[in-house]
């Protein structure tokens, strides 16, 4: 076996260890000890493998984590972009990890890798290096990541008998617990729907969808729930333009509070929102953080219109709220989060105990996307001491703690 082949294999093996925790979770094989050992092995390899292997590892990690992103493009009428986007994410993360290939010094690599944990290519933040430890015996705070990297890098800088003394730093990286999380003092029904993305926006299916929604609300009310939560855009329409539907929801909310996803058309601008119906009144919580390339183009303005019109049929033109939205139901305050933004730290800033998150994961079915989203929700929930109530279409519905 020549050196090139060895370097390629070593890069692929590194990517496997770096990504394994996602696939263990996907197939119900998560064990804290295994995740701990695999995570430590992954970081060790990134610190010590040859420069060429770093590039192979970065490319393969991009594929293993994000192969599914291109799936949504077929619903924008540009399905031919799917393989292009998949390969593009491989190269994006090849470049992401490329700084590690500038040196063989393990300590310098550790510093660079820690710095990369703050980098979000194109505002896409779903590759958090410390996420590898979300279900392990190692904590997920930045200082714990720093201790792990130092513990693994420093032995190469020392000689016997002190060579492995830095491994003691791992004691400081152990997960000693997170801020306490509480259950909301309400009986909350989280509705999981299973509407295929290709069926979701078909007008022929609209009456069936609306009937399903009201059946779920009625069922939750009969079962004695205080609040029913339905997924993102479960109403596949600009709900504020349908006063008859709103009146029915307002009437129903006198018996049970309702949070549901829908679209909002206001001043000729499109918003992805949560509609909140409580005690005969309606409020609207607008999305704060849009999905890069899905709802906005994270490029300079001169390129935004061309790409939006050419590849997205002018669909990536949503508008955002100016700040996170809180709403109160029966005396309990919740922070609103819609899909991608539930995996962003901005949603958890301030005094937040409970988050209601709604998602539509059918864009990426079938894939590991809901599993990766769940791991990210656990990451943010635990380190912020927040309980997340998540209602999703396709997969992902549940209480996240």
Coordinates of C-alpha atoms in Angstrom, one line a residue:
X1 CA 0.0 0.0 0.0
X2 CA 1.5 3.3 -1.1
X3 CA 1.5 6.4 1.1
X4 CA -1.3 8.2 -0.8
X5 CA -3.6 5.3 -0.2
X6 CA -2.6 5.2 3.5
X7 CA -3.3 8.9 3.8
X8 CA -6.7 8.6 2.1
X9 CA -7.7 5.6 4.4
X10 CA -6.6 7.5 7.5
X11 CA -8.6 10.5 6.5
X12 CA -11.7 8.4 6.0
X13 CA -11.2 6.6 9.3
X14 CA -10.9 9.9 11.0
X15 CA -14.2 11.1 9.5
X16 CA -15.8 7.9 10.6
X17 CA -14.8 8.4 14.3
X18 CA -15.8 12.1 14.0
X19 CA -19.3 11.2 12.7
X20 CA -20.1 7.9 14.3
X21 CA -22.1 9.4 17.2
X22 CA -24.7 10.7 14.7
X23 CA -25.2 7.3 13.2
X24 CA -25.2 5.5 16.6
X25 CA -28.1 7.8 17.6
X26 CA -29.9 7.2 14.3
X27 CA -29.9 3.5 14.8
X28 CA -30.5 3.5 18.6
X29 CA -27.0 2.4 19.5
X30 CA -25.9 5.4 21.6
X31 CA -23.7 4.5 24.6
X32 CA -21.9 7.2 26.6
X33 CA -18.7 5.2 26.9
X34 CA -18.4 4.4 23.2
X35 CA -19.2 8.1 22.3
X36 CA -16.5 9.2 24.7
X37 CA -13.9 6.9 23.3
X38 CA -14.9 7.6 19.7
X39 CA -14.9 11.4 20.3
X40 CA -11.4 11.3 21.9
X41 CA -10.1 9.2 19.1
X42 CA -11.5 11.5 16.5
X43 CA -9.8 14.6 18.0
X44 CA -6.6 12.7 18.5
X45 CA -6.5 11.7 14.9
X46 CA -7.2 15.3 13.7
X47 CA -4.2 16.4 15.8
X48 CA -1.8 13.7 14.6
X49 CA -2.7 12.5 11.1
X50 CA -0.7 13.6 8.0
X51 CA -1.6 16.9 6.4
X52 CA -3.0 15.2 3.3
X53 CA -5.3 13.0 5.5
X54 CA -6.7 16.2 7.1
X55 CA -8.1 17.3 3.7
X56 CA -9.6 13.8 3.1
X57 CA -11.1 13.8 6.6
X58 CA -12.7 17.3 6.1
X59 CA -14.2 16.4 2.8
X60 CA -15.6 13.1 4.2
X61 CA -17.0 14.7 7.3
X62 CA -18.8 17.2 5.1
X63 CA -20.5 14.3 3.3
X64 CA -21.3 12.2 6.4
X65 CA -22.8 15.1 8.3
X66 CA -24.5 17.0 5.4
X67 CA -25.1 14.8 2.4
X68 CA -28.9 15.5 2.8
X69 CA -28.8 19.3 2.3
X70 CA -29.3 18.9 -1.4
X71 CA -32.5 16.9 -1.0
X72 CA -34.6 20.1 -0.6
X73 CA -33.6 21.5 -3.9
X74 CA -35.9 19.3 -5.9
X75 CA -38.8 21.0 -4.2
X76 CA -37.5 24.3 -5.5
X77 CA -37.6 23.0 -9.1
X78 CA -33.8 22.7 -9.3
X79 CA -33.4 19.0 -8.5
X80 CA -30.3 18.8 -10.7
X81 CA -28.5 20.8 -8.0
X82 CA -28.8 17.9 -5.4
X83 CA -25.5 16.1 -6.2
X84 CA -23.7 19.4 -6.8
X85 CA -24.7 20.7 -3.3
X86 CA -23.7 17.4 -1.7
X87 CA -20.2 17.6 -3.2
X88 CA -20.0 21.3 -2.5
X89 CA -20.5 20.6 1.3
X90 CA -17.6 18.1 1.1
X91 CA -15.4 20.8 -0.3
X92 CA -16.7 23.4 2.1
X93 CA -15.6 21.3 5.1
X94 CA -12.4 20.3 3.3
X95 CA -11.6 24.0 3.4
X96 CA -13.0 24.3 6.9
X97 CA -10.5 21.8 8.3
X98 CA -7.7 22.8 5.9
X99 CA -6.0 25.2 8.4
X100 CA -5.0 22.1 10.4
X101 CA -3.1 20.9 7.4
X102 CA -0.8 23.9 7.5
X103 CA 1.2 22.4 10.3
X104 CA 2.3 19.1 11.9
X105 CA 2.6 20.7 15.3
X106 CA -0.1 19.1 17.4
X107 CA -0.4 22.0 19.8
X108 CA -0.8 24.5 17.0
X109 CA -3.4 22.2 15.5
X110 CA -5.2 22.1 18.8
X111 CA -5.3 25.9 18.9
X112 CA -6.6 26.1 15.3
X113 CA -9.2 23.4 15.9
X114 CA -10.5 25.3 18.9
X115 CA -10.7 28.4 16.8
X116 CA -12.6 26.6 14.1
X117 CA -15.3 25.7 16.7
X118 CA -16.3 29.4 16.5
X119 CA -16.5 29.5 12.7
X120 CA -19.8 29.1 10.9
X121 CA -19.4 28.8 7.1
X122 CA -22.1 30.8 5.3
X123 CA -23.9 31.2 8.7
X124 CA -24.3 27.4 8.8
X125 CA -23.6 26.4 12.4
X126 CA -24.5 22.7 12.5
X127 CA -21.0 21.4 12.7
X128 CA -20.1 22.1 16.4
X129 CA -16.9 20.1 17.3
X130 CA -18.0 19.7 20.9
X131 CA -21.3 18.1 19.7
X132 CA -19.4 14.8 19.6
X133 CA -19.6 14.7 23.4
X134 CA -23.3 15.6 23.8
X135 CA -24.1 12.0 24.9
X136 CA -20.9 11.1 26.6
X137 CA -18.9 11.5 29.8
X138 CA -17.3 14.7 28.5
X139 CA -19.0 18.0 28.7
X140 CA -19.9 20.3 25.8
X141 CA -18.7 23.7 27.1
X142 CA -16.0 25.5 25.2
X143 CA -13.5 25.2 28.1
X144 CA -14.0 21.5 28.2
X145 CA -13.3 21.3 24.5
X146 CA -10.1 23.3 25.1
X147 CA -9.1 20.9 27.9
X148 CA -9.7 17.9 25.7
X149 CA -7.5 19.3 22.9
X150 CA -4.7 20.3 25.2
X151 CA -4.8 16.9 26.9
X152 CA -4.4 15.2 23.6
X153 CA -1.9 17.6 22.0
X154 CA 0.6 18.2 24.8
X155 CA 2.0 14.7 25.1
X156 CA 3.7 15.2 21.8
X157 CA 5.5 18.2 23.2
X158 CA 6.8 16.5 26.3
X159 CA 9.4 13.8 27.1
X160 CA 9.3 11.0 29.7
X161 CA 8.5 10.8 32.5
X162 CA 6.0 13.7 32.0
X163 CA 4.9 12.8 28.5
X164 CA 1.4 11.6 29.4
X165 CA 0.8 13.9 32.4
X166 CA -1.4 16.3 30.3
X167 CA -4.0 13.5 30.1
X168 CA -5.0 14.5 33.6
X169 CA -6.6 17.5 32.0
X170 CA -9.4 15.2 30.9
X171 CA -10.6 15.1 34.5
X172 CA -11.5 18.8 34.1
X173 CA -13.4 18.0 30.9
X174 CA -15.6 15.4 32.5
X175 CA -19.3 16.3 32.4
X176 CA -20.1 17.2 36.0
X177 CA -23.7 18.2 35.1
X178 CA -25.6 21.0 33.4
X179 CA -27.9 23.7 34.7
X180 CA -31.2 22.3 36.0
X181 CA -34.0 21.8 33.5
X182 CA -37.6 22.0 34.5
X183 CA -40.9 20.7 33.0
X184 CA -43.4 23.4 32.2
X185 CA -46.4 23.3 34.6
X186 CA -48.8 22.6 31.7
X187 CA -50.0 19.5 30.0
X188 CA -48.7 19.9 26.5
X189 CA -49.6 17.8 23.5
X190 CA -46.9 17.7 20.8
X191 CA -48.4 16.7 17.5
X192 CA -46.2 14.7 15.1
X193 CA -47.4 14.8 11.5
X194 CA -46.2 12.7 8.5
X195 CA -46.9 14.8 5.4
X196 CA -44.6 14.2 2.5
X197 CA -43.0 17.4 1.2
X198 CA -44.2 16.7 -2.4
X199 CA -47.7 16.5 -1.0
X200 CA -47.6 19.3 1.4
X201 CA -48.3 22.3 -0.9
X202 CA -50.7 20.5 -3.3
X203 CA -54.0 22.4 -3.2
X204 CA -55.8 19.0 -3.7
X205 CA -54.6 18.0 -0.3
X206 CA -55.4 21.3 1.5
X207 CA -58.9 20.2 2.9
X208 CA -57.5 16.9 4.1
X209 CA -54.6 18.7 5.9
X210 CA -56.9 21.3 7.5
X211 CA -59.3 18.5 8.7
X212 CA -56.3 16.6 10.2
X213 CA -55.2 19.7 12.1
X214 CA -58.6 20.4 13.6
X215 CA -59.0 16.7 14.5
X216 CA -55.7 16.8 16.4
X217 CA -56.8 20.0 18.2
X218 CA -60.1 18.4 19.2
X219 CA -58.5 15.2 20.3
X220 CA -56.0 17.1 22.5
X221 CA -58.8 19.1 24.0
X222 CA -60.8 15.9 24.8
X223 CA -57.7 14.4 26.4
X224 CA -57.4 17.3 28.8
X225 CA -54.3 19.0 27.5
X226 CA -53.7 22.7 28.3
X227 CA -51.8 23.3 25.1
X228 CA -51.5 21.7 21.7
X229 CA -48.4 22.4 19.5
X230 CA -48.4 21.6 15.7
X231 CA -45.4 21.6 13.4
X232 CA -43.9 24.3 11.2
X233 CA -46.1 25.5 8.3
X234 CA -48.6 22.7 9.1
X235 CA -51.0 25.2 7.6
X236 CA -49.5 25.3 4.1
X237 CA -50.8 28.8 3.4
X238 CA -50.7 32.4 4.4
X239 CA -53.0 31.9 7.4
X240 CA -53.6 35.6 8.1
X241 CA -55.5 35.7 4.7
X242 CA -58.0 33.1 5.8
X243 CA -60.2 34.8 8.4
X244 CA -62.7 31.9 8.6
X245 CA -59.9 29.5 9.7
X246 CA -58.6 32.1 12.2
X247 CA -62.1 32.5 13.7
X248 CA -62.4 28.7 14.2
X249 CA -59.0 28.6 15.9
X250 CA -59.9 31.5 18.1
X251 CA -63.0 29.8 19.2
X252 CA -61.2 26.5 19.8
X253 CA -58.5 28.4 21.9
X254 CA -61.1 29.1 24.6
X255 CA -61.0 25.4 25.4
X256 CA -57.3 24.7 24.6
X257 CA -54.4 26.9 23.8
X258 CA -52.9 26.3 20.3
X259 CA -49.4 27.0 18.8
X260 CA -49.2 26.2 15.1
X261 CA -46.9 26.9 12.2
X262 CA -48.1 28.8 9.1
X263 CA -47.0 31.6 6.8
X264 CA -47.7 35.3 7.1
X265 CA -48.1 37.8 4.3
X266 CA -47.7 41.3 5.7
X267 CA -46.8 44.5 3.7
X268 CA -46.0 42.3 0.7
X269 CA -43.4 40.5 2.7
X270 CA -43.3 36.8 3.5
X271 CA -42.7 35.5 7.1
X272 CA -42.3 32.0 8.5
X273 CA -44.2 32.2 11.8
X274 CA -45.9 30.6 14.7
X275 CA -49.5 31.5 15.3
X276 CA -50.5 31.5 19.0
X277 CA -54.2 31.2 19.9
X278 CA -55.0 31.5 23.6
X279 CA -58.2 32.3 25.4
X280 CA -59.8 33.7 22.2
X281 CA -56.9 35.9 21.3
X282 CA -54.2 35.5 18.6
X283 CA -50.6 36.6 18.5
X284 CA -47.8 35.9 16.0
X285 CA -44.2 35.0 16.6
X286 CA -42.0 35.6 13.6
X287 CA -38.9 33.6 12.8
X288 CA -35.7 35.3 13.9
X289 CA -32.9 33.3 12.1
X290 CA -33.5 32.1 8.6
X291 CA -32.0 28.9 7.0
X292 CA -29.0 29.8 4.8
X293 CA -29.8 29.2 1.1
X294 CA -33.2 27.9 2.1
X295 CA -34.9 31.1 3.3
X296 CA -32.1 33.6 2.5
X297 CA -28.9 33.8 0.5
X298 CA -25.9 34.4 2.8
X299 CA -23.9 36.2 0.1
X300 CA -23.3 39.9 -0.8
X301 CA -26.3 41.7 -2.1
X302 CA -25.1 41.9 -5.7
X303 CA -25.2 38.0 -5.8
X304 CA -28.3 37.4 -3.7
X305 CA -30.9 38.3 -6.4
X306 CA -29.2 36.5 -9.2
X307 CA -28.9 33.2 -7.1
X308 CA -32.4 33.5 -5.7
X309 CA -34.0 34.0 -9.1
X310 CA -31.8 31.5 -10.9
X311 CA -31.8 28.6 -8.4
X312 CA -34.6 29.2 -5.9
X313 CA -37.4 30.5 -8.1
X314 CA -37.4 33.6 -5.9
X315 CA -38.4 31.5 -2.9
X316 CA -35.5 32.4 -0.6
X317 CA -36.9 35.9 0.2
X318 CA -38.3 35.6 3.7
X319 CA -38.1 38.4 6.2
X320 CA -37.1 38.0 9.9
X321 CA -38.1 39.4 13.2
X322 CA -35.8 41.8 14.9
X323 CA -35.4 39.9 18.2
X324 CA -36.6 36.6 19.8
X325 CA -40.3 36.4 20.6
X326 CA -41.6 35.3 24.0
X327 CA -45.3 34.5 24.6
X328 CA -47.2 33.5 27.7
X329 CA -49.8 30.8 27.9
X330 CA -51.7 30.3 31.2
X331 CA -49.0 32.2 33.1
X332 CA -46.1 30.3 31.6
X333 CA -43.6 32.1 29.3
X334 CA -42.2 30.3 26.2
X335 CA -39.5 31.3 23.7
X336 CA -40.5 30.8 20.1
X337 CA -38.2 28.8 17.8
X338 CA -38.9 27.7 14.2
X339 CA -36.7 24.8 12.9
X340 CA -33.1 26.0 12.2
X341 CA -33.2 28.8 14.7
X342 CA -33.9 26.3 17.5
X343 CA -30.3 25.2 17.0
X344 CA -28.8 28.7 17.3
X345 CA -27.5 30.2 20.6
X346 CA -29.4 33.5 20.0
X347 CA -32.7 31.8 20.8
X348 CA -31.4 30.9 24.3
X349 CA -30.1 34.3 25.3
X350 CA -31.8 36.0 28.3
X351 CA -34.2 34.5 30.8
X352 CA -35.4 31.4 29.0
X353 CA -36.7 28.3 30.7
X354 CA -38.9 26.8 28.0
X355 CA -38.8 26.8 24.3
X356 CA -41.5 25.7 21.9
X357 CA -39.8 24.7 18.7
X358 CA -41.7 23.7 15.5
X359 CA -40.0 22.0 12.4
X360 CA -40.8 20.6 9.0
X361 CA -38.1 17.9 8.5
X362 CA -39.9 16.5 5.4
X363 CA -37.6 18.6 3.2
X364 CA -34.8 16.1 4.0
X365 CA -36.6 12.8 4.1
X366 CA -35.2 10.2 4.4
X367 CA -32.0 11.2 6.0
X368 CA -30.1 11.7 9.3
X369 CA -31.2 15.4 9.4
X370 CA -33.8 14.9 12.2
X371 CA -31.2 13.0 14.3
X372 CA -28.6 15.6 13.9
X373 CA -31.2 18.3 14.7
X374 CA -32.2 16.3 17.9
X375 CA -28.5 16.1 19.0
X376 CA -28.1 19.9 18.5
X377 CA -31.3 20.6 20.4
X378 CA -30.0 18.5 23.3
X379 CA -26.7 20.4 23.1
X380 CA -28.3 23.8 23.4
X381 CA -31.0 22.6 25.9
X382 CA -28.5 21.1 28.3
X383 CA -25.8 23.8 28.3
X384 CA -28.5 26.5 28.7
X385 CA -30.7 24.7 31.2
X386 CA -33.7 24.9 28.9
X387 CA -36.5 22.4 28.2
X388 CA -37.5 22.3 24.5
X389 CA -41.0 21.2 23.4
X390 CA -40.5 20.2 19.8
X391 CA -43.3 19.4 17.3
X392 CA -42.1 18.3 13.9
X393 CA -43.4 17.0 10.5
X394 CA -41.7 13.7 9.5
X395 CA -39.4 13.0 12.5
X396 CA -38.2 14.7 15.7
X397 CA -41.2 15.3 17.8
X398 CA -40.6 15.1 21.5
X399 CA -39.4 16.8 24.7
X400 CA -35.7 17.7 24.6
X401 CA -33.8 17.8 27.9

